[in-house]
Amino acid sequence: MRELLRTSRVLRWLRAQPVALPYRILLRITRVRPERFLFLSDSHLGFTGNMGFVRGELLRRMPEAQVAGVFKPHLTARRPVRDVIRLPWLLATSGTIVVDDFYPIIYPLPIRRGARLVQIWHAAGAFKQVGHSRAGLPGGPVPGSDIHRNYTHVPVSSESIRTDYAEAFGIDVSRVQALGVPRTDAFFDADRVTTTRARVRARLGVRDDARVVLYAPTFRGNGQRTARPEESADWGRVAAELGEGFRVVVRQHPFAAKSAPPLPDGVLDGGSEEMNDLLMATDILVTDYSSSIFEFALLRRPVVLFVPDLDDYAGSRSFYRPFDSYAIGPVVREPADLAAALRRAEVDDAVLDTFLEEFCGALDGGSTARIVERMLLASPERVVVDEEAVAPGSVEPTRAEGAMGLRVAAARLARIILSVAYAPLKLLPVQRKVVMISREHPVVPDDFTDLAAALTRHDDAVRVVMLVRMVPPGILRKIGYGFHLLRQLYHVATARVLIIDTYAIVASVLRHRDELTVIQMWHALGAFKKFGLSILGREEGRDRRLADAMRMHQGYDLVLTSAEECRPAFADAFGTPLERVAVAPLPRVDRLRDPARRERTRARILAALPHLAGRRIAVFAPTFRLDGTVAVDVRALTEALHGHGVHTVVKLHPLMHADFGPDVDTGGDFSTQEMLAIADLFITDYSSALYEASVLDIPTYFLTPDLDAYLESRDFYLDYRRDLPGPIVRTVDELARAIGRADASAADAQRFARRWVQVPGDPAPAPGATPCADAIAEIVSARLGDPRS
């Protein structure tokens, strides 16, 4: 019956509702507070172990942080009414949620955009299997279980066990980083180890010359609810056999402590001591399948593995490695052999070194600082996104969330208001004017500047008006943007040509005069990730109802793209007939190809960033993601490429901001396009900046740890696995090896550019030439008509 109740999805759903229901309501009416940090545990009270270390470091670095904790001593303990009431509010508003063990109430909940759920697992290494690794084993998760799957960040103790934890938690390995285990930092503080050892031994009544043998087994059973102690050995007898020079201490696993029998005379109870402190006071550790073996190994003291039930345990629980991989000391299966093994126990340095490299490679005394810096404060996997400034309908994710009916109603009301305001303006006389509007950039983009110059060269009578402003966050600032919209209405009503580089409200929502030509000059080269109408209703696309309400990408008379092969994709993305899609690459291509301009840009960069001079530069530009994720640890990337003589510059999308620390070069205020002027290599995942890199013949590499998931959620117009101009790798190590072999070449980039960016006229770039801007200017001039009319 207990197993039936445990596996019932309906009962699990009902148990979660007191928290889940108010949480989902609060998601719609509250905002994330980045300064709020929530610590949760259903297995201990207070900030102990990893949580204590992390909380202390967090408050040291950020004294103004709002830190809250909600704890229970064990899973079966009743949650206080106060916690039931406040937990949904804390979950919904906390920027960072931290857990250190199984926490069932959180798994059915979606982690809101802008927040993160960090699992600082209480154990180091990877010993007995846990979580989804135990699917199909007794006590393992039921099919379709959602346990653990919503963690956004997981630190572990070594690079080699990242895949084990990814499997255990059912998450992508990119969310698991080898940053260490906080509570192991104490073992690298020699003074702390010495004073703690003396304090604990004094409290236990152990003489200075006695050798402490600690027996610290794991529990038996399938979890907290079924835990029981292991009772094969008579530790009173073992203590008697060892004699006066030894003192035996027993510390049962917290899950099994209550059901353990009383200890015999002559055996000390270590249950009231913190585990770290007890290990420091110990001379020889006796354990079975406990992760304490990893922490104790850091002290380089002898270990004895007492495993009387190894065969049964391996069958019911299993391990991540063959059991021999954990045997850094003698393996004892008979209780009668314990005393002799303890007397002979010693450290095999070669075996221990191999063990530490495999399971503890990231433990160096700085784990807490790294985890707080990279996962709680300035994570390389989650950066700050100016979400409210993202242009609707852009190439980037713009899926609407929340009360969709209310959003649709607001959109229709806005259409009515704008149409009413626009109607009298259409009675004004039309001028020989070209209006350029962008919500994609905070300042006038180079494409607009260069096109305006080309237009005035073709026709000095034309007037060019550029209206560039991103939608700001906040209600009051959005009111100010409303006045900017009114200015747009006036200029569009009196213009002959309107040029936009993303979705623009005034272009698509309104009914215009026949004299107006609307040209979509999309802000990205090529046809890479699907966007616009091509991904309506998909995970990273716009909701169809809202798209219809905002007349998304309707009303274009002409759409410009960079190559013949892009035309079908752009017709699909903008829902326009193929004959209205013309080949005319963006004016930025002229800047990229102009050798004199490129040299000036290079000189400006090196003057501002002299440390880049003489180096082999790789520019890493990951794609923009609205949830703020970067699937790659940029610090690890920087370190790996440094070993191959490559200096990495990381350039995020302008809407994303992060401080990766002093070891990561972000190239100052220069844009990605500008940094390409000094780049020897280009690295990306799914960014369309690859087209700019190919125009410059820069060898390009694709680092895609989450390729399969991204293909499912986004998809591409080209064949990602066959059409790209460089190798596709999944890990930083693979990337470093590919760069070492020079797997990407300038010739590959040239071929890719010829296919996707078709420059009109002479293919050889010349100083000062602007063939792309001139081609668009001719198209626009034709729509303006005779200047004498």
mmCIF file with all atom_site columns, C-alpha atoms in Angstrom, residues 496-665:
data_model
loop_
_atom_site.group_PDB
_atom_site.id
_atom_site.type_symbol
_atom_site.label_atom_id
_atom_site.label_alt_id
_atom_site.label_comp_id
_atom_site.label_asym_id
_atom_site.label_entity_id
_atom_site.label_seq_id
_atom_site.pdbx_PDB_ins_code
_atom_site.Cartn_x
_atom_site.Cartn_y
_atom_site.Cartn_z
_atom_site.occupancy
_atom_site.B_iso_or_equiv
_atom_site.pdbx_formal_charge
_atom_site.auth_seq_id
_atom_site.auth_comp_id
_atom_site.auth_asym_id
_atom_site.auth_atom_id
_atom_site.pdbx_PDB_model_num
ATOM 1   C CA . ARG A 1 496 ? 6.894  57.774 -48.835 1.00 0.00 ? 496 ARG A CA 1
ATOM 2   C CA . VAL A 1 497 ? 9.079  54.924 -47.554 1.00 0.00 ? 497 VAL A CA 1
ATOM 3   C CA . LEU A 1 498 ? 9.211  53.271 -44.141 1.00 0.00 ? 498 LEU A CA 1
ATOM 4   C CA . ILE A 1 499 ? 12.188 51.010 -43.378 1.00 0.00 ? 499 ILE A CA 1
ATOM 5   C CA . ILE A 1 500 ? 12.198 48.788 -40.292 1.00 0.00 ? 500 ILE A CA 1
ATOM 6   C CA . ASP A 1 501 ? 14.694 46.191 -39.054 1.00 0.00 ? 501 ASP A CA 1
ATOM 7   C CA . THR A 1 502 ? 12.441 44.167 -36.748 1.00 0.00 ? 502 THR A CA 1
ATOM 8   C CA . TYR A 1 503 ? 8.755  44.043 -35.900 1.00 0.00 ? 503 TYR A CA 1
ATOM 9   C CA . ALA A 1 504 ? 7.446  47.610 -35.603 1.00 0.00 ? 504 ALA A CA 1
ATOM 10  C CA . ILE A 1 505 ? 4.013  48.371 -34.215 1.00 0.00 ? 505 ILE A CA 1
ATOM 11  C CA . VAL A 1 506 ? 3.295  51.284 -36.527 1.00 0.00 ? 506 VAL A CA 1
ATOM 12  C CA . ALA A 1 507 ? 4.349  49.295 -39.583 1.00 0.00 ? 507 ALA A CA 1
ATOM 13  C CA . SER A 1 508 ? 2.072  46.283 -39.109 1.00 0.00 ? 508 SER A CA 1
ATOM 14  C CA . VAL A 1 509 ? -0.815 47.366 -36.873 1.00 0.00 ? 509 VAL A CA 1
ATOM 15  C CA . LEU A 1 510 ? -1.995 50.381 -38.927 1.00 0.00 ? 510 LEU A CA 1
ATOM 16  C CA . ARG A 1 511 ? -3.675 50.771 -42.304 1.00 0.00 ? 511 ARG A CA 1
ATOM 17  C CA . HIS A 1 512 ? -1.452 53.012 -44.403 1.00 0.00 ? 512 HIS A CA 1
ATOM 18  C CA . ARG A 1 513 ? -1.954 55.168 -47.472 1.00 0.00 ? 513 ARG A CA 1
ATOM 19  C CA . ASP A 1 514 ? -1.206 53.606 -50.826 1.00 0.00 ? 514 ASP A CA 1
ATOM 20  C CA . GLU A 1 515 ? 1.695  56.031 -51.312 1.00 0.00 ? 515 GLU A CA 1
ATOM 21  C CA . LEU A 1 516 ? 3.652  54.469 -48.431 1.00 0.00 ? 516 LEU A CA 1
ATOM 22  C CA . THR A 1 517 ? 6.063  51.599 -49.132 1.00 0.00 ? 517 THR A CA 1
ATOM 23  C CA . VAL A 1 518 ? 6.980  49.476 -46.090 1.00 0.00 ? 518 VAL A CA 1
ATOM 24  C CA . ILE A 1 519 ? 10.343 47.713 -46.371 1.00 0.00 ? 519 ILE A CA 1
ATOM 25  C CA . GLN A 1 520 ? 11.502 45.103 -43.876 1.00 0.00 ? 520 GLN A CA 1
ATOM 26  C CA . MET A 1 521 ? 15.332 45.264 -43.741 1.00 0.00 ? 521 MET A CA 1
ATOM 27  C CA . TRP A 1 522 ? 15.776 42.497 -41.155 1.00 0.00 ? 522 TRP A CA 1
ATOM 28  C CA . HIS A 1 523 ? 18.622 43.095 -38.696 1.00 0.00 ? 523 HIS A CA 1
ATOM 29  C CA . ALA A 1 524 ? 20.359 39.717 -39.220 1.00 0.00 ? 524 ALA A CA 1
ATOM 30  C CA . LEU A 1 525 ? 22.229 38.340 -42.201 1.00 0.00 ? 525 LEU A CA 1
ATOM 31  C CA . GLY A 1 526 ? 21.455 34.929 -43.659 1.00 0.00 ? 526 GLY A CA 1
ATOM 32  C CA . ALA A 1 527 ? 18.707 32.519 -42.670 1.00 0.00 ? 527 ALA A CA 1
ATOM 33  C CA . PHE A 1 528 ? 19.851 30.639 -39.577 1.00 0.00 ? 528 PHE A CA 1
ATOM 34  C CA . LYS A 1 529 ? 17.477 30.053 -36.655 1.00 0.00 ? 529 LYS A CA 1
ATOM 35  C CA . LYS A 1 530 ? 13.788 30.056 -37.527 1.00 0.00 ? 530 LYS A CA 1
ATOM 36  C CA . PHE A 1 531 ? 12.000 33.214 -36.416 1.00 0.00 ? 531 PHE A CA 1
ATOM 37  C CA . GLY A 1 532 ? 8.873  35.287 -36.836 1.00 0.00 ? 532 GLY A CA 1
ATOM 38  C CA . LEU A 1 533 ? 5.827  33.492 -38.192 1.00 0.00 ? 533 LEU A CA 1
ATOM 39  C CA . SER A 1 534 ? 7.897  30.329 -38.780 1.00 0.00 ? 534 SER A CA 1
ATOM 40  C CA . ILE A 1 535 ? 7.867  29.500 -35.055 1.00 0.00 ? 535 ILE A CA 1
ATOM 41  C CA . LEU A 1 536 ? 4.445  30.703 -33.929 1.00 0.00 ? 536 LEU A CA 1
ATOM 42  C CA . GLY A 1 537 ? 3.162  28.536 -31.113 1.00 0.00 ? 537 GLY A CA 1
ATOM 43  C CA . ARG A 1 538 ? 6.514  26.847 -30.519 1.00 0.00 ? 538 ARG A CA 1
ATOM 44  C CA . GLU A 1 539 ? 8.440  27.003 -27.267 1.00 0.00 ? 539 GLU A CA 1
ATOM 45  C CA . GLU A 1 540 ? 10.596 29.919 -28.423 1.00 0.00 ? 540 GLU A CA 1
ATOM 46  C CA . GLY A 1 541 ? 7.990  31.596 -30.632 1.00 0.00 ? 541 GLY A CA 1
ATOM 47  C CA . ARG A 1 542 ? 5.196  34.074 -30.168 1.00 0.00 ? 542 ARG A CA 1
ATOM 48  C CA . ASP A 1 543 ? 1.755  32.929 -29.035 1.00 0.00 ? 543 ASP A CA 1
ATOM 49  C CA . ARG A 1 544 ? -0.522 32.812 -32.107 1.00 0.00 ? 544 ARG A CA 1
ATOM 50  C CA . ARG A 1 545 ? -3.334 34.732 -30.454 1.00 0.00 ? 545 ARG A CA 1
ATOM 51  C CA . LEU A 1 546 ? -1.110 37.623 -29.511 1.00 0.00 ? 546 LEU A CA 1
ATOM 52  C CA . ALA A 1 547 ? 0.583  37.545 -32.921 1.00 0.00 ? 547 ALA A CA 1
ATOM 53  C CA . ASP A 1 548 ? -2.794 37.861 -34.597 1.00 0.00 ? 548 ASP A CA 1
ATOM 54  C CA . ALA A 1 549 ? -3.851 40.667 -32.272 1.00 0.00 ? 549 ALA A CA 1
ATOM 55  C CA . MET A 1 550 ? -0.651 42.616 -33.053 1.00 0.00 ? 550 MET A CA 1
ATOM 56  C CA . ARG A 1 551 ? -0.830 41.828 -36.816 1.00 0.00 ? 551 ARG A CA 1
ATOM 57  C CA . MET A 1 552 ? 2.663  40.442 -36.509 1.00 0.00 ? 552 MET A CA 1
ATOM 58  C CA . HIS A 1 553 ? 4.771  41.100 -39.638 1.00 0.00 ? 553 HIS A CA 1
ATOM 59  C CA . GLN A 1 554 ? 1.811  42.083 -41.796 1.00 0.00 ? 554 GLN A CA 1
ATOM 60  C CA . GLY A 1 555 ? 1.746  44.841 -44.377 1.00 0.00 ? 555 GLY A CA 1
ATOM 61  C CA . TYR A 1 556 ? 5.266  44.585 -45.851 1.00 0.00 ? 556 TYR A CA 1
ATOM 62  C CA . ASP A 1 557 ? 5.613  45.660 -49.474 1.00 0.00 ? 557 ASP A CA 1
ATOM 63  C CA . LEU A 1 558 ? 9.182  44.423 -49.717 1.00 0.00 ? 558 LEU A CA 1
ATOM 64  C CA . VAL A 1 559 ? 11.468 42.215 -47.622 1.00 0.00 ? 559 VAL A CA 1
ATOM 65  C CA . LEU A 1 560 ? 15.248 42.327 -48.046 1.00 0.00 ? 560 LEU A CA 1
ATOM 66  C CA . THR A 1 561 ? 17.533 39.363 -47.461 1.00 0.00 ? 561 THR A CA 1
ATOM 67  C CA . SER A 1 562 ? 21.177 38.548 -48.091 1.00 0.00 ? 562 SER A CA 1
ATOM 68  C CA . ALA A 1 563 ? 21.090 35.686 -50.626 1.00 0.00 ? 563 ALA A CA 1
ATOM 69  C CA . GLU A 1 564 ? 18.884 33.819 -53.059 1.00 0.00 ? 564 GLU A CA 1
ATOM 70  C CA . GLU A 1 565 ? 18.775 30.758 -50.789 1.00 0.00 ? 565 GLU A CA 1
ATOM 71  C CA . CYS A 1 566 ? 17.388 32.924 -47.970 1.00 0.00 ? 566 CYS A CA 1
ATOM 72  C CA . ARG A 1 567 ? 14.334 34.088 -49.908 1.00 0.00 ? 567 ARG A CA 1
ATOM 73  C CA . PRO A 1 568 ? 12.030 31.106 -49.129 1.00 0.00 ? 568 PRO A CA 1
ATOM 74  C CA . ALA A 1 569 ? 12.920 31.305 -45.427 1.00 0.00 ? 569 ALA A CA 1
ATOM 75  C CA . PHE A 1 570 ? 12.188 35.044 -45.243 1.00 0.00 ? 570 PHE A CA 1
ATOM 76  C CA . ALA A 1 571 ? 8.926  34.592 -47.135 1.00 0.00 ? 571 ALA A CA 1
ATOM 77  C CA . ASP A 1 572 ? 7.891  32.005 -44.553 1.00 0.00 ? 572 ASP A CA 1
ATOM 78  C CA . ALA A 1 573 ? 9.056  34.073 -41.564 1.00 0.00 ? 573 ALA A CA 1
ATOM 79  C CA . PHE A 1 574 ? 7.163  37.183 -42.693 1.00 0.00 ? 574 PHE A CA 1
ATOM 80  C CA . GLY A 1 575 ? 4.172  35.488 -44.328 1.00 0.00 ? 575 GLY A CA 1
ATOM 81  C CA . THR A 1 576 ? 4.801  37.348 -47.568 1.00 0.00 ? 576 THR A CA 1
ATOM 82  C CA . PRO A 1 577 ? 4.779  36.160 -51.215 1.00 0.00 ? 577 PRO A CA 1
ATOM 83  C CA . LEU A 1 578 ? 8.178  35.035 -52.479 1.00 0.00 ? 578 LEU A CA 1
ATOM 84  C CA . GLU A 1 579 ? 8.166  37.676 -55.217 1.00 0.00 ? 579 GLU A CA 1
ATOM 85  C CA . ARG A 1 580 ? 8.226  40.392 -52.553 1.00 0.00 ? 580 ARG A CA 1
ATOM 86  C CA . VAL A 1 581 ? 11.523 39.118 -51.112 1.00 0.00 ? 581 VAL A CA 1
ATOM 87  C CA . ALA A 1 582 ? 14.574 40.705 -52.762 1.00 0.00 ? 582 ALA A CA 1
ATOM 88  C CA . VAL A 1 583 ? 18.292 39.938 -52.408 1.00 0.00 ? 583 VAL A CA 1
ATOM 89  C CA . ALA A 1 584 ? 20.089 42.952 -50.896 1.00 0.00 ? 584 ALA A CA 1
ATOM 90  C CA . PRO A 1 585 ? 22.616 42.284 -48.080 1.00 0.00 ? 585 PRO A CA 1
ATOM 91  C CA . LEU A 1 586 ? 22.725 44.697 -45.168 1.00 0.00 ? 586 LEU A CA 1
ATOM 92  C CA . PRO A 1 587 ? 24.970 47.786 -45.381 1.00 0.00 ? 587 PRO A CA 1
ATOM 93  C CA . ARG A 1 588 ? 27.107 46.370 -42.542 1.00 0.00 ? 588 ARG A CA 1
ATOM 94  C CA . VAL A 1 589 ? 28.634 43.991 -45.095 1.00 0.00 ? 589 VAL A CA 1
ATOM 95  C CA . ASP A 1 590 ? 30.327 47.007 -46.702 1.00 0.00 ? 590 ASP A CA 1
ATOM 96  C CA . ARG A 1 591 ? 31.909 47.894 -43.364 1.00 0.00 ? 591 ARG A CA 1
ATOM 97  C CA . LEU A 1 592 ? 33.084 44.345 -42.834 1.00 0.00 ? 592 LEU A CA 1
ATOM 98  C CA . ARG A 1 593 ? 34.654 44.051 -46.282 1.00 0.00 ? 593 ARG A CA 1
ATOM 99  C CA . ASP A 1 594 ? 36.299 47.482 -46.374 1.00 0.00 ? 594 ASP A CA 1
ATOM 100 C CA . PRO A 1 595 ? 39.989 46.837 -45.544 1.00 0.00 ? 595 PRO A CA 1
ATOM 101 C CA . ALA A 1 596 ? 40.702 50.446 -44.604 1.00 0.00 ? 596 ALA A CA 1
ATOM 102 C CA . ARG A 1 597 ? 37.714 50.674 -42.250 1.00 0.00 ? 597 ARG A CA 1
ATOM 103 C CA . ARG A 1 598 ? 38.557 47.325 -40.713 1.00 0.00 ? 598 ARG A CA 1
ATOM 104 C CA . GLU A 1 599 ? 42.099 48.497 -40.030 1.00 0.00 ? 599 GLU A CA 1
ATOM 105 C CA . ARG A 1 600 ? 40.795 51.660 -38.353 1.00 0.00 ? 600 ARG A CA 1
ATOM 106 C CA . THR A 1 601 ? 38.504 49.578 -36.167 1.00 0.00 ? 601 THR A CA 1
ATOM 107 C CA . ARG A 1 602 ? 41.376 47.300 -35.268 1.00 0.00 ? 602 ARG A CA 1
ATOM 108 C CA . ALA A 1 603 ? 43.522 50.304 -34.308 1.00 0.00 ? 603 ALA A CA 1
ATOM 109 C CA . ARG A 1 604 ? 40.748 51.688 -32.062 1.00 0.00 ? 604 ARG A CA 1
ATOM 110 C CA . ILE A 1 605 ? 40.351 48.367 -30.271 1.00 0.00 ? 605 ILE A CA 1
ATOM 111 C CA . LEU A 1 606 ? 44.058 47.880 -29.654 1.00 0.00 ? 606 LEU A CA 1
ATOM 112 C CA . ALA A 1 607 ? 44.416 51.465 -28.455 1.00 0.00 ? 607 ALA A CA 1
ATOM 113 C CA . ALA A 1 608 ? 41.660 50.878 -25.892 1.00 0.00 ? 608 ALA A CA 1
ATOM 114 C CA . LEU A 1 609 ? 42.617 47.271 -25.097 1.00 0.00 ? 609 LEU A CA 1
ATOM 115 C CA . PRO A 1 610 ? 46.401 47.052 -25.560 1.00 0.00 ? 610 PRO A CA 1
ATOM 116 C CA . HIS A 1 611 ? 46.572 43.653 -23.853 1.00 0.00 ? 611 HIS A CA 1
ATOM 117 C CA . LEU A 1 612 ? 45.076 42.134 -27.040 1.00 0.00 ? 612 LEU A CA 1
ATOM 118 C CA . ALA A 1 613 ? 47.984 43.210 -29.233 1.00 0.00 ? 613 ALA A CA 1
ATOM 119 C CA . GLY A 1 614 ? 50.055 40.345 -30.602 1.00 0.00 ? 614 GLY A CA 1
ATOM 120 C CA . ARG A 1 615 ? 47.677 37.672 -29.352 1.00 0.00 ? 615 ARG A CA 1
ATOM 121 C CA . ARG A 1 616 ? 45.735 35.036 -31.241 1.00 0.00 ? 616 ARG A CA 1
ATOM 122 C CA . ILE A 1 617 ? 42.145 36.078 -30.536 1.00 0.00 ? 617 ILE A CA 1
ATOM 123 C CA . ALA A 1 618 ? 39.023 33.921 -30.415 1.00 0.00 ? 618 ALA A CA 1
ATOM 124 C CA . VAL A 1 619 ? 35.702 35.768 -30.155 1.00 0.00 ? 619 VAL A CA 1
ATOM 125 C CA . PHE A 1 620 ? 33.008 33.704 -28.411 1.00 0.00 ? 620 PHE A CA 1
ATOM 126 C CA . ALA A 1 621 ? 29.484 35.010 -29.116 1.00 0.00 ? 621 ALA A CA 1
ATOM 127 C CA . PRO A 1 622 ? 26.712 32.765 -27.768 1.00 0.00 ? 622 PRO A CA 1
ATOM 128 C CA . THR A 1 623 ? 23.182 33.234 -29.008 1.00 0.00 ? 623 THR A CA 1
ATOM 129 C CA . PHE A 1 624 ? 20.681 35.369 -27.142 1.00 0.00 ? 624 PHE A CA 1
ATOM 130 C CA . ARG A 1 625 ? 18.204 33.512 -24.941 1.00 0.00 ? 625 ARG A CA 1
ATOM 131 C CA . LEU A 1 626 ? 15.394 35.272 -23.171 1.00 0.00 ? 626 LEU A CA 1
ATOM 132 C CA . ASP A 1 627 ? 15.787 33.065 -20.083 1.00 0.00 ? 627 ASP A CA 1
ATOM 133 C CA . GLY A 1 628 ? 19.328 34.381 -19.702 1.00 0.00 ? 628 GLY A CA 1
ATOM 134 C CA . THR A 1 629 ? 21.115 31.061 -20.127 1.00 0.00 ? 629 THR A CA 1
ATOM 135 C CA . VAL A 1 630 ? 24.587 30.571 -21.551 1.00 0.00 ? 630 VAL A CA 1
ATOM 136 C CA . ALA A 1 631 ? 25.103 26.845 -22.008 1.00 0.00 ? 631 ALA A CA 1
ATOM 137 C CA . VAL A 1 632 ? 28.892 27.053 -21.711 1.00 0.00 ? 632 VAL A CA 1
ATOM 138 C CA . ASP A 1 633 ? 31.115 27.747 -18.679 1.00 0.00 ? 633 ASP A CA 1
ATOM 139 C CA . VAL A 1 634 ? 33.021 30.693 -20.124 1.00 0.00 ? 634 VAL A CA 1
ATOM 140 C CA . ARG A 1 635 ? 35.729 30.456 -17.496 1.00 0.00 ? 635 ARG A CA 1
ATOM 141 C CA . ALA A 1 636 ? 36.459 26.872 -18.447 1.00 0.00 ? 636 ALA A CA 1
ATOM 142 C CA . LEU A 1 637 ? 36.429 27.909 -22.104 1.00 0.00 ? 637 LEU A CA 1
ATOM 143 C CA . THR A 1 638 ? 38.890 30.727 -21.459 1.00 0.00 ? 638 THR A CA 1
ATOM 144 C CA . GLU A 1 639 ? 41.234 28.436 -19.528 1.00 0.00 ? 639 GLU A CA 1
ATOM 145 C CA . ALA A 1 640 ? 41.095 25.625 -22.083 1.00 0.00 ? 640 ALA A CA 1
ATOM 146 C CA . LEU A 1 641 ? 41.869 27.855 -25.075 1.00 0.00 ? 641 LEU A CA 1
ATOM 147 C CA . HIS A 1 642 ? 44.619 29.625 -23.165 1.00 0.00 ? 642 HIS A CA 1
ATOM 148 C CA . GLY A 1 643 ? 46.399 26.279 -23.088 1.00 0.00 ? 643 GLY A CA 1
ATOM 149 C CA . HIS A 1 644 ? 46.412 26.341 -26.910 1.00 0.00 ? 644 HIS A CA 1
ATOM 150 C CA . GLY A 1 645 ? 47.806 29.865 -27.113 1.00 0.00 ? 645 GLY A CA 1
ATOM 151 C CA . VAL A 1 646 ? 44.400 31.446 -27.807 1.00 0.00 ? 646 VAL A CA 1
ATOM 152 C CA . HIS A 1 647 ? 43.025 34.447 -25.901 1.00 0.00 ? 647 HIS A CA 1
ATOM 153 C CA . THR A 1 648 ? 39.217 34.393 -25.618 1.00 0.00 ? 648 THR A CA 1
ATOM 154 C CA . VAL A 1 649 ? 36.983 37.464 -25.761 1.00 0.00 ? 649 VAL A CA 1
ATOM 155 C CA . VAL A 1 650 ? 33.360 36.817 -24.743 1.00 0.00 ? 650 VAL A CA 1
ATOM 156 C CA . LYS A 1 651 ? 30.702 38.993 -26.385 1.00 0.00 ? 651 LYS A CA 1
ATOM 157 C CA . LEU A 1 652 ? 27.130 38.635 -25.189 1.00 0.00 ? 652 LEU A CA 1
ATOM 158 C CA . HIS A 1 653 ? 24.075 39.972 -26.972 1.00 0.00 ? 653 HIS A CA 1
ATOM 159 C CA . PRO A 1 654 ? 23.517 43.683 -26.090 1.00 0.00 ? 654 PRO A CA 1
ATOM 160 C CA . LEU A 1 655 ? 20.425 42.728 -24.067 1.00 0.00 ? 655 LEU A CA 1
ATOM 161 C CA . MET A 1 656 ? 22.406 40.361 -21.847 1.00 0.00 ? 656 MET A CA 1
ATOM 162 C CA . HIS A 1 657 ? 24.806 41.470 -19.116 1.00 0.00 ? 657 HIS A CA 1
ATOM 163 C CA . ALA A 1 658 ? 27.128 39.502 -16.842 1.00 0.00 ? 658 ALA A CA 1
ATOM 164 C CA . ASP A 1 659 ? 30.301 39.944 -14.832 1.00 0.00 ? 659 ASP A CA 1
ATOM 165 C CA . PHE A 1 660 ? 32.334 36.789 -15.292 1.00 0.00 ? 660 PHE A CA 1
ATOM 166 C CA . GLY A 1 661 ? 35.180 38.019 -13.105 1.00 0.00 ? 661 GLY A CA 1
ATOM 167 C CA . PRO A 1 662 ? 38.682 39.262 -13.900 1.00 0.00 ? 662 PRO A CA 1
ATOM 168 C CA . ASP A 1 663 ? 39.759 36.065 -15.672 1.00 0.00 ? 663 ASP A CA 1
ATOM 169 C CA . VAL A 1 664 ? 37.261 36.488 -18.534 1.00 0.00 ? 664 VAL A CA 1
ATOM 170 C CA . ASP A 1 665 ? 37.825 39.196 -21.164 1.00 0.00 ? 665 ASP A CA 1
#
